[in-house]
Coordinates of C-alpha atoms and ligand atoms in Angstrom, one line a residue:
Chain A
X27 CA 59.3 -41.3 -88.3
X28 CA 57.1 -42.5 -91.0
X29 CA 59.5 -45.1 -92.2
X30 CA 59.8 -46.7 -88.7
X31 CA 56.1 -46.8 -88.3
X32 CA 55.7 -48.6 -91.6
X33 CA 58.3 -51.0 -90.7
X34 CA 56.7 -51.9 -87.4
X35 CA 53.3 -52.3 -89.1
X36 CA 54.2 -54.8 -91.8
X37 CA 54.8 -57.9 -89.7
X38 CA 51.8 -57.2 -87.6
X39 CA 49.5 -56.9 -90.5
X40 CA 50.9 -60.1 -92.1
X41 CA 50.2 -61.9 -88.9
X42 CA 46.6 -60.7 -88.7
X43 CA 45.7 -61.8 -92.2
X44 CA 44.0 -64.9 -91.0
X45 CA 42.0 -62.8 -88.5
X46 CA 41.1 -60.4 -91.3
X47 CA 39.4 -63.2 -93.1
X48 CA 37.8 -64.6 -90.0
X49 CA 36.6 -61.3 -88.7
X50 CA 34.1 -60.4 -91.5
X51 CA 32.7 -63.9 -91.2
X52 CA 32.1 -63.3 -87.5
X53 CA 30.5 -60.0 -88.3
X54 CA 28.2 -61.6 -90.8
X55 CA 27.1 -64.3 -88.4
X56 CA 26.9 -62.0 -85.4
X57 CA 23.1 -61.2 -85.7
X58 CA 22.4 -64.9 -85.9
X59 CA 24.5 -65.7 -82.9
X60 CA 22.8 -62.9 -80.9
X61 CA 19.4 -64.3 -82.0
X62 CA 20.4 -67.7 -80.8
X63 CA 21.5 -66.4 -77.4
X64 CA 18.3 -64.4 -77.0
X65 CA 16.2 -67.5 -78.0
X66 CA 18.0 -69.7 -75.4
X67 CA 17.5 -66.9 -72.8
X68 CA 13.8 -66.7 -73.5
X69 CA 13.5 -70.4 -73.4
X70 CA 15.3 -70.6 -70.1
X71 CA 13.1 -67.8 -68.7
X72 CA 9.9 -69.6 -69.9
X73 CA 10.9 -73.0 -68.4
X74 CA 13.3 -72.8 -65.5
X75 CA 12.7 -69.2 -64.7
X76 CA 9.0 -68.5 -64.7
X77 CA 7.8 -72.1 -65.1
X78 CA 5.2 -71.1 -67.6
X79 CA 5.4 -74.3 -69.7
X80 CA 4.1 -77.7 -68.5
X81 CA 7.0 -79.5 -67.1
X82 CA 7.8 -83.0 -68.2
X83 CA 7.2 -81.8 -71.8
X84 CA 9.3 -78.7 -71.9
X85 CA 12.5 -78.9 -69.9
X86 CA 14.9 -76.0 -69.7
X87 CA 18.2 -75.8 -71.7
X88 CA 20.3 -76.7 -68.7
X89 CA 18.4 -80.0 -68.0
X90 CA 18.8 -81.0 -71.6
X91 CA 22.6 -80.3 -71.6
X92 CA 22.8 -82.2 -68.3
X93 CA 21.0 -85.2 -69.7
X94 CA 23.1 -85.1 -72.9
X95 CA 26.2 -85.4 -70.7
X96 CA 24.8 -87.9 -68.2
X97 CA 23.5 -90.3 -70.8
X98 CA 26.4 -89.9 -73.2
X99 CA 27.2 -93.6 -73.3
X100 CA 23.8 -94.7 -74.6
X101 CA 23.4 -91.7 -76.8
X102 CA 26.8 -92.3 -78.4
X103 CA 26.0 -95.9 -79.0
X104 CA 22.6 -95.0 -80.5
X105 CA 24.3 -92.5 -82.8
X106 CA 26.8 -95.2 -83.9
X107 CA 24.0 -97.6 -84.6
X108 CA 22.0 -95.1 -86.5
X109 CA 25.0 -94.1 -88.6
X110 CA 25.8 -97.7 -89.3
X111 CA 22.3 -98.5 -90.5
X112 CA 22.1 -95.3 -92.5
X113 CA 25.5 -95.8 -94.1
X114 CA 24.8 -99.4 -95.2
X115 CA 21.2 -98.7 -96.3
X116 CA 22.1 -95.5 -98.2
X117 CA 25.1 -97.2 -99.9
X118 CA 23.0 -100.2 -101.0
X119 CA 20.2 -97.9 -102.3
X120 CA 22.5 -95.5 -104.0
X121 CA 24.5 -98.2 -105.8
X122 CA 21.3 -99.9 -106.8
X123 CA 19.9 -96.6 -108.0
X124 CA 23.0 -95.7 -110.0
X125 CA 22.9 -99.1 -111.6
X126 CA 19.2 -99.0 -112.4
X127 CA 19.4 -95.4 -113.6
X128 CA 22.3 -96.1 -115.9
X129 CA 20.7 -99.2 -117.4
X130 CA 17.5 -97.2 -117.9
X131 CA 19.1 -94.2 -119.4
X132 CA 21.5 -96.0 -121.7
X133 CA 19.9 -99.2 -122.9
X134 CA 16.5 -99.4 -124.5
X135 CA 15.8 -102.7 -122.8
X136 CA 16.8 -101.3 -119.5
X137 CA 14.1 -98.6 -119.8
X138 CA 11.6 -101.1 -121.1
X139 CA 12.0 -103.5 -118.2
X140 CA 12.7 -101.2 -115.3
X141 CA 10.4 -98.4 -116.0
X142 CA 7.2 -100.2 -114.9
X143 CA 9.0 -101.4 -111.7
X144 CA 10.1 -97.8 -111.0
X145 CA 6.7 -96.4 -111.7
X146 CA 4.9 -99.0 -109.6
X147 CA 7.1 -99.4 -106.6
X148 CA 8.9 -96.1 -106.5
X149 CA 6.2 -93.7 -105.3
X150 CA 5.2 -96.0 -102.3
X151 CA 6.9 -94.5 -99.2
X152 CA 9.4 -97.0 -97.9
X153 CA 7.9 -97.3 -94.4
X154 CA 4.7 -98.7 -96.0
X155 CA 6.8 -101.8 -96.7
X156 CA 7.6 -102.4 -93.1
X157 CA 5.2 -105.3 -92.5
X158 CA 6.4 -107.1 -95.7
X159 CA 10.1 -106.4 -94.9
X160 CA 9.7 -107.8 -91.4
X161 CA 8.4 -111.0 -92.7
X162 CA 10.7 -111.3 -95.7
X163 CA 14.0 -110.7 -93.8
X164 CA 15.3 -112.9 -90.9
X165 CA 16.0 -109.9 -88.6
X166 CA 15.0 -106.3 -88.3
X167 CA 18.5 -105.1 -89.2
X168 CA 18.4 -106.5 -92.7
X169 CA 14.8 -105.4 -93.0
X170 CA 15.8 -101.9 -92.2
X171 CA 18.6 -101.9 -94.7
X172 CA 16.1 -103.0 -97.3
X173 CA 13.8 -100.1 -96.4
X174 CA 16.5 -97.5 -96.3
X175 CA 17.9 -98.9 -99.6
X176 CA 14.5 -98.7 -101.1
X177 CA 13.9 -95.1 -100.1
X178 CA 17.2 -93.8 -101.5
X179 CA 17.0 -96.1 -104.5
X180 CA 13.9 -94.3 -106.0
X181 CA 15.2 -90.7 -106.3
X182 CA 18.7 -91.8 -107.3
X183 CA 17.3 -94.0 -110.1
X184 CA 15.0 -91.4 -111.4
X185 CA 17.6 -88.7 -111.5
X186 CA 20.4 -90.8 -112.9
X187 CA 18.0 -92.1 -115.6
X188 CA 16.9 -88.7 -116.6
X189 CA 20.4 -87.3 -116.4
X190 CA 21.8 -90.0 -118.7
X191 CA 18.9 -90.0 -121.1
X192 CA 19.1 -86.3 -121.4
X193 CA 22.8 -86.0 -122.2
X194 CA 23.3 -83.5 -125.0
X195 CA 23.5 -85.6 -128.1
X196 CA 26.2 -83.4 -129.5
X197 CA 28.6 -84.5 -126.8
X198 CA 28.0 -88.1 -127.8
X199 CA 28.4 -87.3 -131.5
X200 CA 31.6 -85.3 -131.0
X201 CA 33.0 -88.2 -128.9
X202 CA 32.2 -90.7 -131.6
X203 CA 34.0 -88.6 -134.2
X204 CA 37.0 -88.6 -131.8
X205 CA 37.0 -92.4 -131.9
X206 CA 35.1 -93.2 -128.7
X207 CA 33.5 -96.7 -128.4
X208 CA 30.4 -97.5 -126.5
X209 CA 32.1 -98.0 -123.2
X210 CA 33.9 -94.7 -123.4
X211 CA 30.7 -93.0 -124.4
X212 CA 29.0 -94.2 -121.3
X213 CA 31.8 -93.9 -118.8
X214 CA 33.5 -90.8 -120.0
X215 CA 30.8 -88.8 -121.6
X216 CA 27.3 -89.8 -120.5
X217 CA 28.0 -90.3 -116.8
X218 CA 30.1 -87.1 -116.3
X219 CA 27.5 -85.1 -118.2
X220 CA 24.7 -86.6 -116.0
X221 CA 26.6 -85.9 -112.7
X222 CA 24.7 -82.7 -111.8
X223 CA 21.4 -84.5 -112.1
X224 CA 22.8 -87.5 -110.2
X225 CA 23.8 -85.3 -107.3
X226 CA 20.3 -84.0 -107.0
X227 CA 19.2 -87.6 -106.7
X228 CA 21.8 -88.3 -104.0
X229 CA 20.5 -85.4 -102.0
X230 CA 16.9 -86.4 -102.2
X231 CA 17.8 -90.0 -101.5
X232 CA 19.7 -89.0 -98.4
X233 CA 16.8 -86.9 -97.1
X234 CA 14.4 -89.8 -97.6
X235 CA 16.8 -92.1 -95.9
X236 CA 16.8 -90.0 -92.8
X237 CA 13.0 -90.2 -92.6
X238 CA 13.0 -93.9 -93.2
X239 CA 15.8 -94.5 -90.7
X240 CA 13.9 -92.8 -87.9
X241 CA 10.6 -94.6 -88.7
X242 CA 12.4 -97.9 -89.0
X243 CA 14.1 -97.5 -85.7
X244 CA 11.0 -96.4 -83.9
X245 CA 9.0 -99.4 -85.2
X246 CA 11.4 -102.3 -85.4
X247 CA 15.1 -102.0 -84.7
X248 CA 15.9 -101.9 -81.0
X249 CA 18.7 -99.4 -81.3
X250 CA 19.6 -96.0 -82.7
X251 CA 18.5 -92.5 -82.2
X252 CA 15.0 -93.1 -83.4
X253 CA 14.6 -95.9 -80.9
X254 CA 16.2 -93.7 -78.2
X255 CA 13.6 -91.0 -78.7
X256 CA 10.8 -93.5 -78.6
X257 CA 12.2 -95.1 -75.5
X258 CA 12.8 -91.9 -73.6
X259 CA 9.3 -90.7 -74.5
X260 CA 7.9 -93.9 -73.0
X261 CA 9.5 -92.9 -69.7
X262 CA 8.4 -89.3 -70.1
X263 CA 12.0 -88.2 -70.0
X264 CA 11.6 -85.3 -72.4
X265 CA 15.0 -83.8 -71.7
X266 CA 16.4 -87.0 -73.3
X267 CA 14.1 -86.7 -76.3
X268 CA 15.3 -83.2 -76.9
X269 CA 18.9 -84.2 -76.4
X270 CA 18.6 -86.9 -79.0
X271 CA 16.8 -84.5 -81.4
X272 CA 19.7 -82.1 -81.1
X273 CA 22.2 -84.8 -81.9
X274 CA 20.1 -86.0 -84.8
X275 CA 19.8 -82.4 -86.2
X276 CA 23.6 -82.0 -86.0
X277 CA 24.3 -85.4 -87.5
X278 CA 21.9 -85.1 -90.5
X279 CA 22.9 -81.6 -91.4
X280 CA 26.6 -82.5 -91.2
X281 CA 26.0 -85.5 -93.5
X282 CA 24.1 -83.3 -96.0
X283 CA 26.8 -80.7 -96.0
X284 CA 29.4 -83.5 -96.6
X285 CA 27.6 -84.3 -99.8
X286 CA 27.4 -80.6 -100.7
X287 CA 31.1 -80.4 -100.3
X288 CA 31.7 -83.4 -102.4
X289 CA 29.5 -82.0 -105.1
X290 CA 31.2 -78.7 -105.1
X291 CA 34.5 -80.4 -105.6
X292 CA 33.5 -82.8 -108.2
X293 CA 31.3 -80.3 -110.1
X294 CA 33.9 -77.5 -109.8
X295 CA 33.7 -77.3 -113.6
X296 CA 30.1 -76.1 -113.4
X297 CA 30.7 -73.0 -111.5
X298 CA 30.9 -70.0 -113.8
X299 CA 33.2 -68.2 -111.5
X300 CA 36.2 -66.9 -113.4
X301 CA 36.1 -65.4 -116.9
X302 CA 39.6 -65.1 -118.4
Chain B
X20 CA 52.4 -85.4 -152.2
X21 CA 52.5 -89.0 -153.6
X22 CA 50.9 -90.5 -150.5
X23 CA 48.6 -87.6 -149.9
X24 CA 45.5 -88.8 -148.0
X25 CA 42.0 -87.5 -147.6
X26 CA 40.7 -87.8 -151.1
X27 CA 36.9 -87.8 -150.9
X28 CA 34.5 -89.1 -153.4
X29 CA 30.7 -88.7 -153.0
X30 CA 28.8 -90.9 -155.4
X31 CA 25.1 -90.5 -156.0
X32 CA 24.3 -89.5 -152.5
X33 CA 20.6 -89.2 -151.6
X34 CA 19.1 -88.7 -148.1
X35 CA 15.5 -88.8 -147.1
X36 CA 14.2 -88.0 -143.6
X37 CA 10.9 -89.1 -142.2
X38 CA 9.0 -85.9 -141.2
X39 CA 7.2 -87.4 -138.3
X40 CA 3.7 -87.6 -139.9
X41 CA 4.3 -90.6 -142.0
X42 CA 5.7 -88.8 -145.0
X43 CA 9.3 -88.4 -146.0
X44 CA 11.2 -85.3 -147.1
X45 CA 14.1 -85.6 -149.5
X46 CA 17.0 -83.6 -148.3
X47 CA 19.8 -84.6 -150.6
X48 CA 19.4 -85.6 -154.2
X49 CA 22.0 -87.2 -156.3
X50 CA 25.1 -85.5 -155.0
X51 CA 28.3 -86.4 -156.9
X52 CA 31.5 -84.7 -155.9
X53 CA 35.2 -85.4 -155.9
X54 CA 37.5 -83.6 -153.5
X55 CA 41.2 -83.9 -153.9
X56 CA 43.4 -84.9 -151.1
X57 CA 44.6 -81.9 -149.3
X58 CA 42.0 -79.7 -150.9
X59 CA 39.9 -76.9 -149.3
X60 CA 36.3 -76.9 -150.4
X61 CA 33.4 -74.8 -149.2
X62 CA 29.6 -75.6 -149.2
X63 CA 27.3 -72.7 -149.7
X64 CA 23.5 -72.9 -149.9
X65 CA 20.2 -71.6 -148.6
X66 CA 19.4 -72.3 -145.0
X67 CA 17.9 -75.7 -144.4
X68 CA 18.9 -77.1 -147.8
X69 CA 20.9 -80.0 -146.4
X70 CA 24.5 -78.9 -146.0
X71 CA 24.9 -80.1 -142.5
X72 CA 23.2 -83.3 -143.4
X73 CA 25.8 -83.9 -146.1
X74 CA 28.6 -83.1 -143.7
X75 CA 27.2 -85.5 -141.1
X76 CA 27.0 -88.2 -143.8
X77 CA 30.7 -87.6 -144.6
X78 CA 31.5 -87.8 -140.9
X79 CA 29.6 -91.1 -140.6
X80 CA 27.1 -89.8 -138.1
X81 CA 24.2 -90.5 -140.5
X82 CA 23.8 -93.1 -143.1
X83 CA 22.8 -92.2 -146.6
X84 CA 19.5 -93.4 -148.1
X85 CA 21.4 -94.0 -151.3
X86 CA 24.9 -93.7 -152.6
X87 CA 28.3 -94.2 -151.1
X88 CA 31.0 -91.9 -149.8
X89 CA 34.6 -93.0 -150.3
X90 CA 37.6 -91.7 -148.4
X91 CA 40.8 -92.8 -150.1
X92 CA 38.8 -95.6 -151.8
X93 CA 37.2 -96.9 -148.6
X94 CA 33.5 -96.6 -148.0
X95 CA 32.4 -94.5 -145.0
X96 CA 30.6 -96.8 -142.5
X97 CA 30.5 -94.8 -139.3
X98 CA 32.4 -92.2 -137.5
X99 CA 36.2 -92.4 -137.4
X100 CA 38.8 -90.2 -135.8
X101 CA 40.5 -89.8 -139.2
X102 CA 37.5 -87.6 -140.2
X103 CA 37.3 -84.8 -137.6
X104 CA 34.1 -82.8 -137.2
X105 CA 33.7 -79.3 -135.7
X106 CA 30.3 -77.8 -135.2
X107 CA 29.2 -74.2 -134.9
X108 CA 28.8 -74.8 -131.2
X109 CA 32.3 -75.9 -129.9
X110 CA 30.7 -78.6 -127.8
X111 CA 33.7 -78.8 -125.5
X112 CA 33.1 -81.3 -122.7
X113 CA 32.4 -78.9 -119.8
X114 CA 33.7 -81.3 -117.2
X115 CA 37.1 -81.5 -118.7
X116 CA 39.8 -78.8 -118.9
X117 CA 41.1 -77.6 -122.2
X118 CA 43.9 -80.2 -121.9
X119 CA 41.4 -82.9 -121.0
X120 CA 39.3 -82.1 -124.0
X121 CA 42.3 -82.3 -126.3
X122 CA 43.5 -85.6 -125.1
X123 CA 40.0 -87.1 -125.0
X124 CA 40.3 -88.7 -128.5
X125 CA 43.7 -90.4 -128.0
X126 CA 42.7 -91.6 -124.5
X127 CA 39.3 -92.8 -125.7
X128 CA 41.0 -95.0 -128.2
X129 CA 43.6 -96.2 -125.6
X130 CA 46.5 -94.7 -127.6
X131 CA 49.6 -93.4 -126.0
X132 CA 49.9 -89.7 -126.6
X133 CA 52.7 -88.8 -129.0
X134 CA 55.4 -87.0 -127.1
X135 CA 55.0 -83.2 -127.3
X136 CA 51.9 -83.4 -129.5
X137 CA 49.6 -81.9 -126.9
X138 CA 51.9 -79.0 -126.4
X139 CA 52.2 -78.6 -130.2
X140 CA 48.5 -78.3 -130.7
X141 CA 48.0 -76.1 -127.7
X142 CA 50.7 -73.8 -129.2
X143 CA 49.2 -74.0 -132.7
X144 CA 45.8 -72.8 -131.4
X145 CA 47.3 -70.3 -128.9
X146 CA 45.9 -72.1 -125.9
X147 CA 49.0 -73.0 -124.0
X148 CA 48.2 -70.6 -121.1
X149 CA 44.7 -71.9 -120.8
X150 CA 45.5 -75.6 -120.8
X151 CA 44.1 -76.0 -117.3
X152 CA 41.1 -73.7 -117.8
X153 CA 37.6 -75.1 -118.0
X154 CA 35.4 -74.4 -121.1
X155 CA 33.2 -72.0 -119.3
X156 CA 36.2 -69.9 -118.6
X157 CA 37.0 -69.5 -122.3
X158 CA 35.8 -66.8 -124.8
X159 CA 33.9 -68.0 -127.9
X160 CA 36.9 -67.8 -130.2
X161 CA 39.1 -69.7 -127.7
X162 CA 36.5 -72.4 -127.3
X163 CA 36.3 -72.8 -131.0
X164 CA 40.1 -73.0 -131.3
X165 CA 40.1 -75.7 -128.6
X166 CA 37.4 -77.6 -130.5
X167 CA 39.6 -77.4 -133.6
X168 CA 42.7 -78.6 -131.6
X169 CA 40.6 -81.5 -130.1
X170 CA 39.8 -82.7 -133.7
X171 CA 43.3 -82.1 -135.0
X172 CA 45.2 -83.9 -132.3
X173 CA 43.9 -87.2 -133.8
X174 CA 45.8 -86.4 -137.0
X175 CA 42.7 -86.6 -139.2
X176 CA 43.0 -86.7 -142.9
X177 CA 39.7 -84.9 -143.4
X178 CA 38.5 -82.0 -141.4
X179 CA 34.7 -81.3 -141.6
X180 CA 33.7 -77.9 -140.4
X181 CA 30.0 -77.0 -140.0
X182 CA 29.9 -73.2 -139.7
X183 CA 32.7 -73.3 -137.2
X184 CA 33.0 -69.5 -137.1
X185 CA 29.3 -68.7 -137.4
X186 CA 28.9 -67.7 -133.8
X187 CA 31.9 -65.3 -133.7
X188 CA 32.0 -61.6 -134.1
X189 CA 33.3 -60.2 -137.4
X190 CA 36.8 -59.4 -136.1
X191 CA 37.5 -62.7 -134.3
X192 CA 36.0 -64.4 -137.4
X193 CA 38.6 -62.9 -139.7
X194 CA 41.4 -63.8 -137.3
X195 CA 40.1 -67.4 -137.1
X196 CA 39.9 -67.6 -140.9
X197 CA 43.6 -66.8 -141.0
X198 CA 44.2 -69.5 -138.4
X199 CA 42.2 -72.0 -140.4
X200 CA 44.3 -71.2 -143.4
X201 CA 47.5 -71.7 -141.4
X202 CA 46.3 -75.0 -140.0
X203 CA 45.2 -76.3 -143.3
X204 CA 48.7 -75.4 -144.8
X205 CA 50.6 -76.8 -141.8
X206 CA 48.6 -80.1 -141.5
X207 CA 48.1 -80.8 -145.2
X208 CA 44.6 -82.1 -144.7
X209 CA 41.4 -82.0 -146.7
X210 CA 39.1 -79.4 -145.4
X211 CA 35.3 -79.2 -146.1
X212 CA 33.8 -76.0 -144.8
X213 CA 30.1 -75.3 -144.5
X214 CA 29.5 -71.6 -144.2
X215 CA 27.0 -68.9 -144.8
X216 CA 29.7 -66.3 -145.3
X217 CA 30.4 -65.9 -149.0
X218 CA 33.6 -63.9 -148.4
X219 CA 34.9 -66.6 -146.1
X220 CA 34.3 -69.2 -148.7
X221 CA 36.2 -67.2 -151.3
X222 CA 39.0 -66.2 -149.0
X223 CA 39.7 -69.8 -147.9
X224 CA 38.7 -72.3 -150.5
X225 CA 40.0 -73.7 -153.7
X226 CA 36.5 -74.5 -154.8
X227 CA 33.0 -73.4 -153.7
X228 CA 30.0 -75.7 -154.1
X229 CA 26.7 -73.9 -154.3
X230 CA 23.6 -76.0 -153.5
X231 CA 20.0 -75.5 -154.5
X232 CA 17.2 -75.1 -151.9
X233 CA 16.0 -78.4 -150.4
X234 CA 16.3 -81.0 -151.7
X235 CA 19.9 -80.0 -152.1
X236 CA 21.5 -80.7 -155.5
X237 CA 24.7 -79.2 -156.7
X238 CA 23.9 -76.1 -158.5
X239 CA 27.4 -75.1 -159.5
X240 CA 31.0 -75.6 -158.5
X241 CA 33.2 -72.5 -158.7
X242 CA 36.9 -72.6 -158.9
X243 CA 38.5 -69.8 -157.0
X244 CA 41.6 -69.0 -159.1
X245 CA 43.3 -66.8 -156.6
X246 CA 46.7 -67.8 -155.3
X247 CA 47.4 -68.2 -151.6
X248 CA 48.0 -66.5 -149.3
X249 CA 45.0 -64.4 -150.3
X250 CA 44.2 -60.8 -149.6
X251 CA 40.8 -59.6 -148.6
X252 CA 41.3 -56.4 -150.7
X253 CA 41.8 -58.3 -154.0
X254 CA 39.3 -56.8 -156.6
X255 CA 38.7 -60.2 -158.0
X256 CA 36.9 -61.0 -154.8
X257 CA 34.0 -58.8 -155.8
X258 CA 33.6 -60.5 -159.1
X259 CA 33.5 -63.9 -157.5
X260 CA 31.2 -62.6 -154.9
X261 CA 28.7 -61.3 -157.4
X262 CA 28.8 -64.6 -159.3
X263 CA 28.0 -66.5 -156.1
X264 CA 25.3 -64.1 -155.1
X265 CA 23.7 -64.6 -158.5
X266 CA 23.8 -68.4 -158.1
X267 CA 22.1 -68.1 -154.7
X268 CA 19.5 -65.7 -156.2
X269 CA 20.5 -63.1 -153.7
X270 CA 21.6 -60.3 -156.0
X271 CA 19.3 -57.4 -156.4
X272 CA 16.5 -57.8 -158.9
X273 CA 17.4 -54.6 -160.9
X274 CA 20.8 -56.0 -161.7
X275 CA 19.4 -59.2 -162.9
X276 CA 16.8 -57.4 -164.9
X277 CA 14.2 -59.9 -163.8
X278 CA 11.6 -57.4 -162.9
X279 CA 9.8 -55.5 -165.6
X280 CA 8.1 -52.4 -164.2
X281 CA 4.7 -51.9 -165.7
X282 CA 3.9 -48.3 -166.4
Ligands
ATP406 N1 17.3 -86.0 -138.0 C1 16.4 -85.4 -138.8 N2 15.2 -85.8 -138.9 C2 14.3 -85.2 -139.8 N3 14.6 -84.1 -140.6 C3 15.9 -83.7 -140.5 C4 16.9 -84.2 -139.6 N4 18.0 -83.6 -139.8 C5 17.8 -82.6 -140.7 N5 16.5 -82.7 -141.1 C6 15.9 -81.8 -142.1 O1 16.8 -81.8 -143.2 C7 16.8 -80.5 -143.8 C8 18.2 -80.0 -144.0 O2 18.8 -79.8 -142.7 P1 20.3 -79.3 -142.6 O3 20.6 -79.1 -141.1 O4 21.2 -80.3 -143.3 O5 20.3 -77.9 -143.3 P2 21.5 -76.9 -143.5 O6 21.7 -76.7 -144.9 O7 22.7 -77.2 -142.7 O8 20.8 -75.6 -142.9 P3 21.5 -74.4 -142.1 O9 22.3 -73.6 -143.2 O10 20.4 -73.6 -141.6 O11 22.4 -75.0 -141.1 C9 16.0 -79.6 -142.9 O12 14.8 -79.3 -143.5 C10 15.8 -80.4 -141.6 O13 14.5 -80.1 -141.1
MG407 MG1 23.6 -76.5 -140.9

């Protein structure tokens, strides 16, 4: 009797292994999901149900979803434009920041010449350069890339610089006794050792890029999610504004978690997880 | 032993550091020392006297204020992989696995790794199972063995050890001393060991150099006339030990008869 029941149990439990993993996760998230449902319910009640909130400004959840669907063409296009600008600007700023940070952290002359520039220009919020950027660059697209690049350049430079300048001297000495030349010292010791710090710079740079992106789109570029929000607000179509906000929130948080994932993979050596 | 390499010759070495307030502090004063190829020599001396500084000079990480260090007749002019250095802190590169740390030297110089050499040194230091582990996953003793292997894989002729076992517990320490002995015998290299452990110096080395307090001068060089492999229970140990303690002014005053008690 017992033997048969064991036999029948084994395949079933093997099958449900994935579910076993999934289930605790669901249970952990259950309160949050419930809270979200309640929140949407209350919102729906306040707006569509009881009409307690002034209308063009506070549409109900259903209107927003409807607008999201109805205007999907323009919203999708705006998202693509935003992403394109963000990607190019962030890439330019990050590469510039890495280059400047490495020069400053590794070479005396790099620090001497770049530090004043960094101190002087860095703290100025990138949107403050909008008037200058608009006159310096032939079109608003290039101007925005400049602004986005500037805003990510600053934190990436600072943290790459401090990361490389602060590399444990013993690592460099050990590497030299192992026969490493200057190039190896920089590429295979200083930069890997500075990676944790560099990643902090990448996060901060991305955050600042988001802010600059939206400001730039609202002020100059005639495309993108920032522009869409501005434009919808002009027509008092607040359901569209909220729709775009939701997309923006999803987009930006996804991008941030992509960097988090990259960091976790690249800096796997940092995690003090297993002790043999 | 005709072509034995790793003979060291220190000639009139002095070293002076600026102390930050415009003055200079002499750290090493007129150090003359000959170390035979394939020898094992230990440095003992009060803390802060300049032992590490001397070792760093031999490694080429610092330049002497005066004097020259010759290795096989050639003056030291900077770090070279033929002179391996291991610190008290293993200083493994935390972003590389044990294996990555070991092959760092050969790769850094753009050398092809000799076939089987990685496996040989992993085996020699008992790290074969942990070749893919990251440094934070190793115990203190394992990390120090990995640091040793990382230096040895470059086939150095001189191995400079700065209190390599200082951070280990007494038990692991003794095991590692045996391993050091084994490695020294197997690799036929010259070993210079800085240590605070008098027993360790006696157990391992052919000669023990005792330094004065800063500025370090050679106070005495003791031959350890015990044959290898040595036993820690050898009664001669205690005689040598007392002699060194006396040189370091660490033996009890009553024994030295330095104190006269007034009645
Ligand atoms: N880079 C430096 N600049 C200035 N002074 C230094 C420097 N390196 C070492 N010193 C000084 O030289 C002296 C000797 O230092 P060293 O590290 O060689 O001593 P040590 O004998 O190894 O001591 P310990 O046994 O405690 O390790 C110390 O007084 C130290 O302050
Ligand atoms: Mg020291």
